[in-house]
Coordinates of C-alpha atoms and ligand atoms in Angstrom, one line a residue:
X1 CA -2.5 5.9 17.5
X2 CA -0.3 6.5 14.4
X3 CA 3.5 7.1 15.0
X4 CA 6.4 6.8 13.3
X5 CA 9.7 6.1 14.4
X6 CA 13.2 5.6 13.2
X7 CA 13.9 2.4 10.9
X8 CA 14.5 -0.6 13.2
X9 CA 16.7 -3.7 11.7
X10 CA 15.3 -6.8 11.9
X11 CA 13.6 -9.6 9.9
X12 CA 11.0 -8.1 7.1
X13 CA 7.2 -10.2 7.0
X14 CA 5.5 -10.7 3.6
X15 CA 2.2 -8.8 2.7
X16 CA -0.7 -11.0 3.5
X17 CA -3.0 -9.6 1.1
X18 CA -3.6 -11.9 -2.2
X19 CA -5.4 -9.5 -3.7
X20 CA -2.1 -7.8 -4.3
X21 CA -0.4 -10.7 -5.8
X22 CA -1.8 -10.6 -9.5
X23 CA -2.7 -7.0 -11.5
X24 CA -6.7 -7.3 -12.0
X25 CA -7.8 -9.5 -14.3
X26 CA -12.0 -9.5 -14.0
X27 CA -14.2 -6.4 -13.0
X28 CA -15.2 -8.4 -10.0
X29 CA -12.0 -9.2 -8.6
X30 CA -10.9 -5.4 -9.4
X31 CA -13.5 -3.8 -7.6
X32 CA -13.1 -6.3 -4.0
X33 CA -9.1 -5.1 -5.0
X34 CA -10.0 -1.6 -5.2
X35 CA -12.6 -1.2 -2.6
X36 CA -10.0 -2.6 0.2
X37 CA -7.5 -0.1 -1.1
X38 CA -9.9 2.6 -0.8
X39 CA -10.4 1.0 2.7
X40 CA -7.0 1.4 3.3
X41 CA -6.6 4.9 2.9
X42 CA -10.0 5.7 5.0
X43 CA -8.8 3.3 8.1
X44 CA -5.6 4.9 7.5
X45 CA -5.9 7.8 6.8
X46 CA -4.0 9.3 9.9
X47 CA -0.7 7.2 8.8
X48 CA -0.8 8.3 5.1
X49 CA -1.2 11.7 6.7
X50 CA 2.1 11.5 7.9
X51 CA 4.1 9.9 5.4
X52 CA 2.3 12.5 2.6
X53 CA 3.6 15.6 4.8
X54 CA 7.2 13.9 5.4
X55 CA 7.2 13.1 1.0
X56 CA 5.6 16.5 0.4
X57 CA 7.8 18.9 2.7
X58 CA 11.2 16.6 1.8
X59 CA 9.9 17.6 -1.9
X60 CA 9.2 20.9 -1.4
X61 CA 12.6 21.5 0.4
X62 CA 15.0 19.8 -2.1
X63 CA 13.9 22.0 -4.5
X64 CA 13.4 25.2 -2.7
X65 CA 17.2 25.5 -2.7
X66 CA 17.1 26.2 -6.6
X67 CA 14.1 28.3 -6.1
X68 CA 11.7 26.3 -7.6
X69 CA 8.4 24.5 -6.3
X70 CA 7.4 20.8 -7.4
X71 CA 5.7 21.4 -10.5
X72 CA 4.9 17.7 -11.7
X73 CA 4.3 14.8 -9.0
X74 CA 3.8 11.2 -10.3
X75 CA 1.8 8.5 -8.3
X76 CA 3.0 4.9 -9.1
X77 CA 0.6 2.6 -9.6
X78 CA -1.5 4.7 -8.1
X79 CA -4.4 2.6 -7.4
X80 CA -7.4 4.2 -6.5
X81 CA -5.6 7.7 -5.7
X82 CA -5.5 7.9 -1.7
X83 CA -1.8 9.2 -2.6
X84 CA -2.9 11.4 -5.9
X85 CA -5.3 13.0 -4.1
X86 CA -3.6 13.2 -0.9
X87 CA -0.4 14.8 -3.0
X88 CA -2.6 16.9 -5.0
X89 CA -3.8 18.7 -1.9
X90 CA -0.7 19.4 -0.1
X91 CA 1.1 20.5 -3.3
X92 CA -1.6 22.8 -4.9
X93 CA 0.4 24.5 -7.7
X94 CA 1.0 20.9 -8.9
X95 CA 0.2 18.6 -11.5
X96 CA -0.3 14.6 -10.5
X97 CA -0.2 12.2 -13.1
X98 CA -1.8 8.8 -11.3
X99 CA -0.1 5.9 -13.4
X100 CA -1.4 2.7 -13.4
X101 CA -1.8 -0.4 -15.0
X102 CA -5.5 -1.2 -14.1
X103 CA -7.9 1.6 -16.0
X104 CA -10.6 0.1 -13.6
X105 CA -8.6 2.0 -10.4
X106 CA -7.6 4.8 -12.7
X107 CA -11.4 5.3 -13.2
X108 CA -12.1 6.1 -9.3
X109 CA -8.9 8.4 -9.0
X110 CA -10.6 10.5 -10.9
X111 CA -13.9 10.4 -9.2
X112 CA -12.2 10.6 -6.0
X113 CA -10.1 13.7 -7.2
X114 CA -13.2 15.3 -8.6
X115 CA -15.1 15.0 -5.2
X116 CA -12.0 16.2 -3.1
X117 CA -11.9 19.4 -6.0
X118 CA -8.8 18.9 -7.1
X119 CA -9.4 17.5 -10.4
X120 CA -8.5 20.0 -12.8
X121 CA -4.7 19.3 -11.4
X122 CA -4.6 15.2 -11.0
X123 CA -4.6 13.2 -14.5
X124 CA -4.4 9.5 -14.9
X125 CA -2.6 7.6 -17.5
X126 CA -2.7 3.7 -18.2
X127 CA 0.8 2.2 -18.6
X128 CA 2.6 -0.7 -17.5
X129 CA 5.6 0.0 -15.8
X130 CA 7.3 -3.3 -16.9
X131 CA 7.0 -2.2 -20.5
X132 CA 8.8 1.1 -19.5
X133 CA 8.1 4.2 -18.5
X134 CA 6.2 7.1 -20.7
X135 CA 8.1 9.7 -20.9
X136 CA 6.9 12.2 -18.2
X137 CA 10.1 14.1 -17.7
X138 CA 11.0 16.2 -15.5
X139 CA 9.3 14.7 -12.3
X140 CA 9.7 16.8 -9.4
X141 CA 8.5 14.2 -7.3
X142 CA 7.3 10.1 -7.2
X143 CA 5.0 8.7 -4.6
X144 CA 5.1 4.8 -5.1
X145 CA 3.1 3.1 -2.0
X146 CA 2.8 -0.6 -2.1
X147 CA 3.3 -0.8 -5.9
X148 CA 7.5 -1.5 -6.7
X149 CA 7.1 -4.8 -5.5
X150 CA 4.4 -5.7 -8.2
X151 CA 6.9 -4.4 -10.7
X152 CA 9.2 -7.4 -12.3
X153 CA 12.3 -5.4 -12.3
X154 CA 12.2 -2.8 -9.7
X155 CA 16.2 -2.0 -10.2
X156 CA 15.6 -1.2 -13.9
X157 CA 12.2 1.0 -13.2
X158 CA 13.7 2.7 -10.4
X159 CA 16.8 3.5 -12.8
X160 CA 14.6 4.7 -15.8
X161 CA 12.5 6.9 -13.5
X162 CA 15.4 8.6 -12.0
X163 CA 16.8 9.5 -15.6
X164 CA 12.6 11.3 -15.9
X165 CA 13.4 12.8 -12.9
X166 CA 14.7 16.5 -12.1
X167 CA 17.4 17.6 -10.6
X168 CA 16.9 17.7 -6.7
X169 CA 13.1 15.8 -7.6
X170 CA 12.6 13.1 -4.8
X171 CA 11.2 9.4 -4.8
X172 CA 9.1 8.6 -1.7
X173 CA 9.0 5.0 -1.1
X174 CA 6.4 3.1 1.2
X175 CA 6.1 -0.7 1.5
X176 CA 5.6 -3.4 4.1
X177 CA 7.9 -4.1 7.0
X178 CA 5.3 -6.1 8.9
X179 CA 1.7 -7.2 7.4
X180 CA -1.6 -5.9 9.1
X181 CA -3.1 -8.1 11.7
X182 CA -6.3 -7.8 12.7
X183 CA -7.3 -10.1 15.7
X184 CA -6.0 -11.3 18.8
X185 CA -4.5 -14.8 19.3
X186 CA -7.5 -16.1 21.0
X187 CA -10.5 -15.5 18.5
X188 CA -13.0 -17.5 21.3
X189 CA -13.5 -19.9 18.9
X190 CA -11.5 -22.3 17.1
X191 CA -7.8 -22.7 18.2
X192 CA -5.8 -19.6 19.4
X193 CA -2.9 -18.5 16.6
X194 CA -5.4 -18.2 13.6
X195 CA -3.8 -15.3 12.0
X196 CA -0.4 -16.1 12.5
X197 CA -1.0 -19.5 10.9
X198 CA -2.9 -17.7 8.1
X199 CA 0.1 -15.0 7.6
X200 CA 3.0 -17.9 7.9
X201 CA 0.7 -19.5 4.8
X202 CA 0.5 -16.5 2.8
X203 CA 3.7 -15.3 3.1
X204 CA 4.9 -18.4 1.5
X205 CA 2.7 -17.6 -1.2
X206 CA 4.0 -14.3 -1.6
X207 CA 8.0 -15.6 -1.4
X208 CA 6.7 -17.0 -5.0
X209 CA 4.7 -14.6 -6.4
X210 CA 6.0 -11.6 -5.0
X211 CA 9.7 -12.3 -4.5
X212 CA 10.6 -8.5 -3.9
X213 CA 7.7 -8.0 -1.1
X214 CA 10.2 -7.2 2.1
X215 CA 13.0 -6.4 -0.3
X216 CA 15.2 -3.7 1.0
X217 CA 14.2 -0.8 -0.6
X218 CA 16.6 1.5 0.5
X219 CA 19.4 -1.1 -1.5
X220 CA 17.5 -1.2 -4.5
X221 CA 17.0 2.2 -4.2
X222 CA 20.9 2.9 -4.0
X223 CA 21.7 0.5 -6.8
X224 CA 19.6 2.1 -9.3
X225 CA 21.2 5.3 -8.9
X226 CA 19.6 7.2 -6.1
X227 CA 20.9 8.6 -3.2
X228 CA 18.6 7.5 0.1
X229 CA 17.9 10.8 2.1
X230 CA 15.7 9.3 5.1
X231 CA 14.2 6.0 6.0
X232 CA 11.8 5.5 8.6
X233 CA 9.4 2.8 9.9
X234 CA 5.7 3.6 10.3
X235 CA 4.2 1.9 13.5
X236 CA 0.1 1.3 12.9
X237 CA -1.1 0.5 16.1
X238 CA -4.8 1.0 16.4
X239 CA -7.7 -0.5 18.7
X240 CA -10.3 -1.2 15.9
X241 CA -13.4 0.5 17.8
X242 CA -11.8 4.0 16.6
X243 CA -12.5 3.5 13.1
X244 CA -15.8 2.8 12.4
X245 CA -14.6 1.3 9.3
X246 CA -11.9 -1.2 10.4
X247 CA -14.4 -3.8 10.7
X248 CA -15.6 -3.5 6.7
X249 CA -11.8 -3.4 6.2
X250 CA -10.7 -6.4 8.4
X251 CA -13.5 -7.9 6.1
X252 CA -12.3 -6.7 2.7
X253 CA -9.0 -8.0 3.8
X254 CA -10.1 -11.9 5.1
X255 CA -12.1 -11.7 1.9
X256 CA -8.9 -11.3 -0.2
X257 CA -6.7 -13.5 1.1
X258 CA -9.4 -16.1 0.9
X259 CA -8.1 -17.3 -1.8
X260 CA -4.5 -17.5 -1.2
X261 CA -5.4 -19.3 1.6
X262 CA -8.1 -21.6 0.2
X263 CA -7.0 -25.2 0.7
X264 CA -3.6 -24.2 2.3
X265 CA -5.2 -24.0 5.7
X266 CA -6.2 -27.1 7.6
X267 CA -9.9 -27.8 8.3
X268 CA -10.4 -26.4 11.6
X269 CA -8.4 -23.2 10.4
X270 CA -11.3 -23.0 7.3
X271 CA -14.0 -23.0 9.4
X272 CA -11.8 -20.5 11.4
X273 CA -11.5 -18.0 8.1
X274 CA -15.5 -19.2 7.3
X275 CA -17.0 -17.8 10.4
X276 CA -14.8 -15.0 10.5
X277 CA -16.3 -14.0 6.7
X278 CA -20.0 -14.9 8.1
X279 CA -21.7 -11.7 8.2
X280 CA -24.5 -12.8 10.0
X281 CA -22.5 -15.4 12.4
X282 CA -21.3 -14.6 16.2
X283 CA -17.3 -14.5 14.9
X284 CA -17.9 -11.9 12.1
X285 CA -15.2 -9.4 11.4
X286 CA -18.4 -6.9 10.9
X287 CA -19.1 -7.0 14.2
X288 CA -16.8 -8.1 16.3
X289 CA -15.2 -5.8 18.9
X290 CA -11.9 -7.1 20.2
X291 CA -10.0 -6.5 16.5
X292 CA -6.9 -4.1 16.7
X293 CA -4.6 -2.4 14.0
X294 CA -1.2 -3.5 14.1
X295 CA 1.5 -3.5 11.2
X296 CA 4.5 -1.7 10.4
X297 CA 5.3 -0.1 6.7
X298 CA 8.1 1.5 5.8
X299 CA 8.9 4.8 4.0
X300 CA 12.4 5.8 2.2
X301 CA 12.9 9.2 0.6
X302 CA 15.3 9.5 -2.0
X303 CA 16.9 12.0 -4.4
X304 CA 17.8 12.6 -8.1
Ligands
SAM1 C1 -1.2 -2.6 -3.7 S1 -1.8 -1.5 -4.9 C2 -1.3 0.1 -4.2 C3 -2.1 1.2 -4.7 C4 -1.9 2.6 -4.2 N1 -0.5 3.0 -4.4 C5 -2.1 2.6 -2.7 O1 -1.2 2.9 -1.9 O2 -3.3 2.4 -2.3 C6 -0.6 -1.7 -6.2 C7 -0.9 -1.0 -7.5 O3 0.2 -1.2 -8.5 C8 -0.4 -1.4 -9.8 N2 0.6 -2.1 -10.6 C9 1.0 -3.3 -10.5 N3 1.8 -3.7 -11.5 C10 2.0 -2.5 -12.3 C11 2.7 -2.2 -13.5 N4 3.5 -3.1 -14.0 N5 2.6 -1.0 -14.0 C12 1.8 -0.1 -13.4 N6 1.1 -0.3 -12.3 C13 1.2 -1.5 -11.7 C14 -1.6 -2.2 -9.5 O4 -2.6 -2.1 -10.6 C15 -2.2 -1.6 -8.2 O5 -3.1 -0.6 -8.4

């Protein structure tokens, strides 16, 4: 089940996905990136649900007062378009412009927004974000899931985007409170704790590469000019067996972080990771059926 609740203090994890640590630089290493972000939105698609409606309704309210609908909604770094899409839909007298660096994700946003019929109203536009912003003003509304902490200055962005944005228009932030885990402690094989010995490895990773994964968002939010409306913490909290696909994603994910991890983990934890990627073996994520959903991610709304 999917539920949200109100934001909870405490101690932020890192993302455990590598494949978010670097912007694409081959096709193959794109498409494994974009395939477990399309995973992502099927698996959870329940949770994005939520968050769109809360983004879409907080949108449509602010600017309801001045008698106006959102006209244009921006996606940041949109990726493969679970939130253009998803924002196109519920908003259908607007225009979504999916920005992104990678042209390769850019390419299915528009595939997917052509199946889901709403293509005529979602465009994509290739830009880095570090270089600055194109100039899209006014933005009635900015969806930005799991993307400002890939930017190098997220202060700076956030501050340029609100000067794009109208008066009233709203930012919808989602990041990572707690990663994803996958599997319980005792995998049957190996020794119990593999995932948490994985996540502790990748999250030092990540404290280098990605120092503003965990940030607080709602701070850096405030200090480039906006004012925070709501924040809330999104509880995933799923057995795997109903989602047919959590298994393919669980797998997309291991397969990602395989890297990060290569030659971080000891030798008993490799063969761990190794069986777990063996399609064909007993310990196969494909297959197995004792994984779970569990992670928390967070989403702040704020306003011009
Ligand atoms: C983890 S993905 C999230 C994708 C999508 N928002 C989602 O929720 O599925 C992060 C995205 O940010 C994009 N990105 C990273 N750095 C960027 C930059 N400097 N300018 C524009 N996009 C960037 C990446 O290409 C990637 O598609």
């Amino acid at each position: 089940m999917t539920h949200s609740h109100h934001h909870a203090a405490g101690p932020r994890a890192h993302e455990p996905a590598p494949g978010r640590l670097h912007v694409h630089d081959d096709a193959d290493t794109a498409a494994g990136g974009d395939d477990l972000l399309d995973l992502d939105g099927e698996v959870l698609a329940a949770h994005w649900g939520v968050a769109l409606d809360r983004a879409t309704a907080a949108a449509a309210e602010g600017l309801g007062a001045v008698g106006r609908s959102p006209a244009r909604v921006v996606d940041l770094g949109a990726g493969t378009g679970t939130g253009a899409v998803g924002l196109a839909r519920r908003l259908p007298e607007a225009e979504v412009v999916a920005v992104d660096v990678s042209e390769h994700s850019l390419t299915r946003v528009a595939l997917k927004a052509h199946a889901a019929g709403v293509g005529n109203r979602v465009r994509t536009l290739v830009a880095d974000l570090d270089a600055g912003w194109p100039d899209l003003a006014p933005i009635d509304l900015t969806w930005a899931s799991m993307s400002l902490h890939h930017l190098a200055d997220p202060v700076r962005s956030l501050a340029e985007l609100r000067r794009l944005t109208s008066a009233g228009g709203l930012l919808a932030v989602s990041e990572f409170d707690e990663p994803l885990r996958f599997l319980p402690d005792d995998l049957g094989a190996g020794r119990p704790g593999f995932e948490t010995r994985a996540l502790d490895v990748l999250s030092a990773v990540h404290a280098e590469a990605l120092p503003n994964i965990g940030a607080s968002w709602a701070a850096m939010l405030a200090e480039a000019g906006w004012t925070v409306v709501d924040e809330h913490d999104v509880v995933i909290d799923e057995r795997a067996p109903d989602h047919p696909l959590a298994g393919r994603y669980a797998r997309a994910w291991f397969d990602r972080l395989e890297d990060g991890l290569s030659g971080r983990l000891d030798a008993e934890d490799q063969r761990t990771l190794g069986a777990l990627l063996d399609d064909d073996g007993p310990q196969g994520l494909q297959h197995r059926s004792d994984l779970h959903l569990h992670g928390i991610r967070s989403l702040t709304l704020a306003r011009a």
